[in-house]
Amino acid sequence: MRIGSPAPSYAPFFRSTIMSTERRKQFPFDEFEPKWQATWESAKAFRTPNPGDADFDASKPKYFVLDMFPYPSGNGLHVGHPEGYTATDIIGRYKRMNGFNVLHPMGWDAFGLPAEQYAIKTGTHPRVTTEANVANFTKQLKSLGFAYDWDREVNTTDPGYFKWTQWIFLKLYNSYVGDDGKAHPISELEAQGLSREEIDSRRLAYVSEAPVNWCPQLGTVLANEEVVDGKSEVGGFPVERRPLRQWMLRITAFAQRLIDELDGLDWPESIKLLQRNWIGRSEGAEVDFKVADGGQLIRVFTTRPDTLFGATYMVLAPEHMLVDQIVTEEQLPLVEEYREKTARKSDLERTELAKEKSGVFTGAYAINPVNNERIPIWIADYVLMGYGTGAIMAVPAHDERDFEFAKKFELPILQVVQPPEGHDWQGFTDNGTAVNSQFLDGLPTPDAKRRIAAWLEEKGIGKKTINFKLRDWLFSRQRYWGEPFPLIWENGQHAAIPESELPLLPPDLEDFKPTGTPEPPLSKATDWVQYSATATRELNTMPQWAGSCWYYLRYCDAKNTERFVGEEAEKYWMGGGKPGGVDLYVGGTEHAVLHLLYARFWHKVLFDLGFVSTPEPFQRLVNQGLIMGEDGQKMSKSRGNVVNPDDVVNDYGADSLRLYEMAMGPLEQVKPWSMNGVVGQYRFLARLWRLVMVEDQEGEWNFSPQLQDVPADKNLNKLLHKTIKKVGEDIEKLSFNTAISEMMVLNNALTQSEIRPVATLLTFLKVLSPFAPHLAEELYSIIRTQFPQLVPGGFVADVTWPAYDPTALIEDEIEVVLQVNGKRRDSITVPIATPKEEIEALALANARVKEFTNGLTVRKVIYVPGKLVNIVAN
RNA sequence: GCCGGCAUGGCGAAAUGGUAGACGCAACGGACUUAAAAUCCGUUGGUGGGUGACCACCGUGUGGGUUCGAGUCCCACUGCCGGUACCA
């Protein structure tokens, strides 16, 4: 394809016929933006060759710049989307211009609830809805001129994609974590002769009974996001927790690595902290308490074993297995009632509504192993079955929750920690000194912890332990629109289907209505369910997170039918000698824990099994800030403050939108939208356009006679090189807003000069091109028609980033600010090479300085080279 | 409650410990126009003074501190935004 040879011709704009709704365009972006988008597309301008391709240049370094791919909702693009996308596009284009092979792809996280809910309502197959939404999103994204390699587009609902999601699941299913903390193939356990039960209990994907949100009125299982305050979002019916056979992923086996290996990543510290807190490592000890009379053991976890002497009662989670065994006949009715009541409550109710502590005495007692005291055993919902051992020793004197509970039920409170001066010991939870604790007395808390741990271990009744808040990942959903599990059930046992049967497509259902039982909708496809005469398929589907756990890998080799990603492609794009493979990952903070933790988990499993070459997926992470509405509120349909990017593109063009999204402020910051701000960027681009083009009487744009092939004067040249330098540095720092300001300064200077040197303008366009690629491309090609000898063929997107000339930046003279006692009083302009002594002398002799030092003694003269002189006098 | 982030003109913002407010918006004045829009030129933190070029003082949420010098560093506090919530 030949580029840019025909001279431009634009239709005149008839002002009189154009109404206010269709305001007159200040430059014909509506013509050239679609033109360049089509040109880039047909020229495959942003196709990225892979290792092995004929046009692949292995000598270039790689740069993998990634956006969090969107869920293609029916609402279309939101102005929040192009914020991150523009940032990565600028980086990607800039890196290309700097000689990198850039991988900058886009795709669709397209499984999910809304399409299924729409199907239930209208009967439209989710595939149809999804296709339409993807088409709309694609059109919208293409209208913004992003330099994606569309050949690498991925879609999580595409069988060619989810074949590999299912394949990775089978890897998880067929792996376990060894003593080395790494994933290994399950075949190793088989070789050791372990039983089927033992093997199943160690798989990274395993079956467990877990509670789901069951809504009897709606006759369906609900996702967490469909439950609001314990009621269904639709209809407001009560939702119960009901245990159901579920698939779980053993992410907890990676908890420590998920914490430790954050260290090598260039992520915001706040996000690392969020992940660490989510994983929630806590060091403590497990202690066994004997049940008096019964003899059963109750194991508790505590971070404060040093307070063991202060344990005056115990609490079991209501669901705790031992409750049935130890409860006395007398207390049984109360305990039963309490257990039933808590079972009905959702997690939300248990926490948010239970401000007031509740609980019931079981009638049983336990023996405190340190002093053989009999202490009562209670059940209470403030002890959670899912954390630790589901049982605690209560030390009311030094734990807020136990303190509250003990006060309410009038249980004894015994001091065992002496706080520092000025603190009340009741409810004191910090470090202090052990008291009333026999052999621990006088020890500071950390020492007491060590001492008691040793003692417990010696007696064989406890040991140091580490606990994590992180739970295993509930991986199954009772939904239609998700990846089916590549598993079957036969004689009550599960088994994987052969890899050759992947992808396992979901059955083509026509009836999407809930089954009315907790059975997943796939159960309706009776033919599909029957795998063989004796085996049936697993009916659950995977959660939406599944597809997004590995999509970045698929981008490296999106069309590979043999492997989830080709080895060579993976090594090249994900390699680079750092822990993480993706060089820059931009997305919202809402994924700080779940998506980013799940993806890291899968990646580590794949790494351990030798399928990928780095231990971490994402080296550098940046969170873009939320864009608020013009009213400063979060954008939402109900507030009516949503801005549609299509409207902005229509009125001001894609380049204006791109520029505005970047000029708003720092990328990471939360900031409000302003349509006037868009206009500012639009005017900037229009002014730049008019540097090259002038409008005649008929409203036709012609090449400007002010643009001439003459050398730039010294000041303009200095400004140009300053701009090249600053914009390049700012892009590297992701400070796009200040880069744009600097380009505006250059633009303003050019506007004000009578003659505009064409070489200056061409360089300016190169610097502008990552930000406003359409206008840059258009003006570049227009200038080529007038100065063919100055403008080589090809896209401006393909040119080399201009190098700035440091010599052009050298100032002949510098302005030195004169301060007296830190206050600016005057400034002097001196030749650059003026020695320090001379500048100081000039400063002291300065009339204004004298005025303010008059009558004072000069104590000190501070000279900051090239900047200022501060005279200290009193 | 706990954790994190933010606080600068009328507004969005900018400032390696060194001239606070670059750049943009809005506003105001002027040029062009029959007129308006657009465009171009200029003014624009506050208070006070001067006919004027200018000058002084005050000013980065509040109060202290470090420093020759603080929007920037330290301590204490206030307000707003986000996350999280009985994790023993």
CSV table of C-alpha atoms in Angstrom, one decimal, chain A residues 29-172:
chain,number,residue,atom,x,y,z
A,29,PHE,CA,-10.9,14.9,12.1
A,30,ASP,CA,-14.2,13.3,11.1
A,31,GLU,CA,-12.7,12.6,7.7
A,32,PHE,CA,-9.1,11.7,8.4
A,33,GLU,CA,-9.6,9.7,11.6
A,34,PRO,CA,-11.6,6.9,10.0
A,35,LYS,CA,-9.4,7.1,7.0
A,36,TRP,CA,-6.2,6.4,8.9
A,37,GLN,CA,-7.9,3.7,11.0
A,38,ALA,CA,-8.8,1.9,7.8
A,39,THR,CA,-5.4,2.5,6.3
A,40,TRP,CA,-3.6,1.1,9.4
A,41,GLU,CA,-5.9,-1.9,9.4
A,42,SER,CA,-5.5,-2.9,5.8
A,43,ALA,CA,-1.8,-2.3,6.0
A,44,LYS,CA,-1.6,-4.4,9.2
A,45,ALA,CA,0.5,-1.6,10.5
A,46,PHE,CA,0.5,-2.9,14.0
A,47,ARG,CA,0.8,-6.6,13.4
A,48,THR,CA,3.5,-7.9,15.7
A,49,PRO,CA,5.5,-10.8,14.3
A,50,ASN,CA,6.3,-13.7,16.5
A,51,PRO,CA,9.6,-15.6,16.8
A,52,GLY,CA,9.7,-17.8,13.8
A,53,ASP,CA,7.8,-15.4,11.5
A,54,ALA,CA,9.7,-14.4,8.4
A,55,ASP,CA,9.6,-10.7,9.4
A,56,PHE,CA,10.5,-11.2,13.0
A,57,ASP,CA,13.6,-9.3,14.1
A,58,ALA,CA,15.2,-11.1,17.0
A,59,SER,CA,17.8,-8.4,17.6
A,60,LYS,CA,15.1,-6.1,19.0
A,61,PRO,CA,14.2,-6.1,22.7
A,62,LYS,CA,10.6,-7.0,23.5
A,63,TYR,CA,8.0,-4.9,25.4
A,64,PHE,CA,4.8,-6.5,26.5
A,65,VAL,CA,2.3,-3.9,27.4
A,66,LEU,CA,-1.1,-5.1,28.6
A,67,ASP,CA,-4.5,-3.8,29.5
A,68,MET,CA,-7.0,-5.6,31.7
A,69,PHE,CA,-9.3,-6.9,29.0
A,70,PRO,CA,-12.9,-5.8,29.3
A,71,TYR,CA,-16.1,-7.7,29.8
A,72,PRO,CA,-18.1,-6.7,26.7
A,73,SER,CA,-21.2,-5.5,28.4
A,74,GLY,CA,-24.3,-4.3,26.5
A,75,ASN,CA,-23.7,-0.7,27.6
A,76,GLY,CA,-20.6,-0.4,25.4
A,77,LEU,CA,-17.4,1.4,26.3
A,78,HIS,CA,-17.3,3.8,29.2
A,79,VAL,CA,-14.9,6.7,29.3
A,80,GLY,CA,-13.0,4.8,32.1
A,81,HIS,CA,-11.9,2.2,29.6
A,82,PRO,CA,-9.9,4.5,27.2
A,83,GLU,CA,-8.0,5.9,30.1
A,84,GLY,CA,-5.8,2.9,30.7
A,85,TYR,CA,-6.0,1.9,27.1
A,86,THR,CA,-4.7,5.2,25.9
A,87,ALA,CA,-1.9,5.1,28.4
A,88,THR,CA,-0.7,1.7,27.2
A,89,ASP,CA,-1.2,2.7,23.6
A,90,ILE,CA,1.1,5.7,24.1
A,91,ILE,CA,3.7,3.6,25.8
A,92,GLY,CA,3.4,0.9,23.1
A,93,ARG,CA,3.7,3.3,20.2
A,94,TYR,CA,6.6,5.1,21.9
A,95,LYS,CA,8.5,1.8,22.5
A,96,ARG,CA,7.9,0.8,18.9
A,97,MET,CA,9.5,4.1,17.8
A,98,ASN,CA,12.4,3.3,20.1
A,99,GLY,CA,13.1,0.0,18.4
A,100,PHE,CA,11.2,-2.5,20.6
A,101,ASN,CA,9.1,-5.4,19.4
A,102,VAL,CA,5.9,-4.4,21.1
A,103,LEU,CA,3.2,-6.8,22.1
A,104,HIS,CA,0.0,-4.7,22.7
A,105,PRO,CA,-3.1,-6.9,22.3
A,106,MET,CA,-6.8,-6.7,23.2
A,107,GLY,CA,-9.4,-9.3,23.9
A,108,TRP,CA,-12.6,-10.1,25.7
A,109,ASP,CA,-13.5,-11.5,29.1
A,110,ALA,CA,-16.8,-12.6,27.7
A,111,PHE,CA,-18.2,-15.3,30.0
A,112,GLY,CA,-20.3,-13.9,32.7
A,113,LEU,CA,-23.6,-13.2,34.3
A,114,PRO,CA,-25.3,-10.4,32.4
A,115,ALA,CA,-25.4,-12.3,29.1
A,116,GLU,CA,-26.9,-15.3,30.9
A,117,GLN,CA,-29.4,-13.1,32.8
A,118,TYR,CA,-30.4,-11.6,29.5
A,119,ALA,CA,-30.9,-15.1,28.1
A,120,ILE,CA,-33.1,-16.0,30.9
A,121,LYS,CA,-35.3,-13.0,30.3
A,122,THR,CA,-35.4,-13.0,26.5
A,123,GLY,CA,-34.3,-16.5,25.4
A,124,THR,CA,-31.5,-15.0,23.3
A,125,HIS,CA,-28.6,-17.3,23.5
A,126,PRO,CA,-25.7,-15.8,25.4
A,127,ARG,CA,-23.4,-16.5,22.5
A,128,VAL,CA,-25.6,-14.2,20.3
A,129,THR,CA,-25.6,-11.4,22.9
A,130,THR,CA,-21.8,-11.8,23.5
A,131,GLU,CA,-21.1,-11.6,19.8
A,132,ALA,CA,-23.1,-8.5,19.3
A,133,ASN,CA,-21.5,-6.8,22.3
A,134,VAL,CA,-18.0,-7.8,21.2
A,135,ALA,CA,-18.8,-6.4,17.7
A,136,ASN,CA,-19.9,-3.1,19.3
A,137,PHE,CA,-16.8,-2.9,21.6
A,138,THR,CA,-14.5,-3.7,18.7
A,139,LYS,CA,-16.1,-0.9,16.6
A,140,GLN,CA,-15.7,1.5,19.5
A,141,LEU,CA,-12.1,0.6,20.3
A,142,LYS,CA,-11.2,0.8,16.6
A,143,SER,CA,-12.6,4.3,16.5
A,144,LEU,CA,-10.1,5.4,19.0
A,145,GLY,CA,-7.1,4.4,16.9
A,146,PHE,CA,-5.4,2.0,19.3
A,147,ALA,CA,-2.3,0.2,17.9
A,148,TYR,CA,-3.5,-3.3,18.7
A,149,ASP,CA,-2.4,-6.3,16.8
A,150,TRP,CA,-6.0,-7.5,16.2
A,151,ASP,CA,-4.7,-10.8,14.9
A,152,ARG,CA,-4.0,-11.7,18.5
A,153,GLU,CA,-7.5,-10.9,19.7
A,154,VAL,CA,-8.7,-13.5,22.3
A,155,ASN,CA,-12.2,-14.3,23.5
A,156,THR,CA,-12.6,-16.4,26.6
A,157,THR,CA,-15.8,-17.9,25.2
A,158,ASP,CA,-14.2,-19.0,22.0
A,159,PRO,CA,-13.8,-22.9,22.0
A,160,GLY,CA,-10.3,-22.4,20.6
A,161,TYR,CA,-9.5,-20.4,23.8
A,162,PHE,CA,-11.4,-22.2,26.5
A,163,LYS,CA,-10.1,-25.5,25.2
A,164,TRP,CA,-6.9,-24.4,26.9
A,165,THR,CA,-8.6,-23.0,30.0
A,166,GLN,CA,-10.0,-26.5,30.4
A,167,TRP,CA,-6.6,-28.0,29.7
A,168,ILE,CA,-5.0,-25.8,32.4
A,169,PHE,CA,-7.7,-26.9,34.8
A,170,LEU,CA,-6.8,-30.5,34.1
A,171,LYS,CA,-3.2,-29.6,34.9
A,172,LEU,CA,-4.4,-28.4,38.3
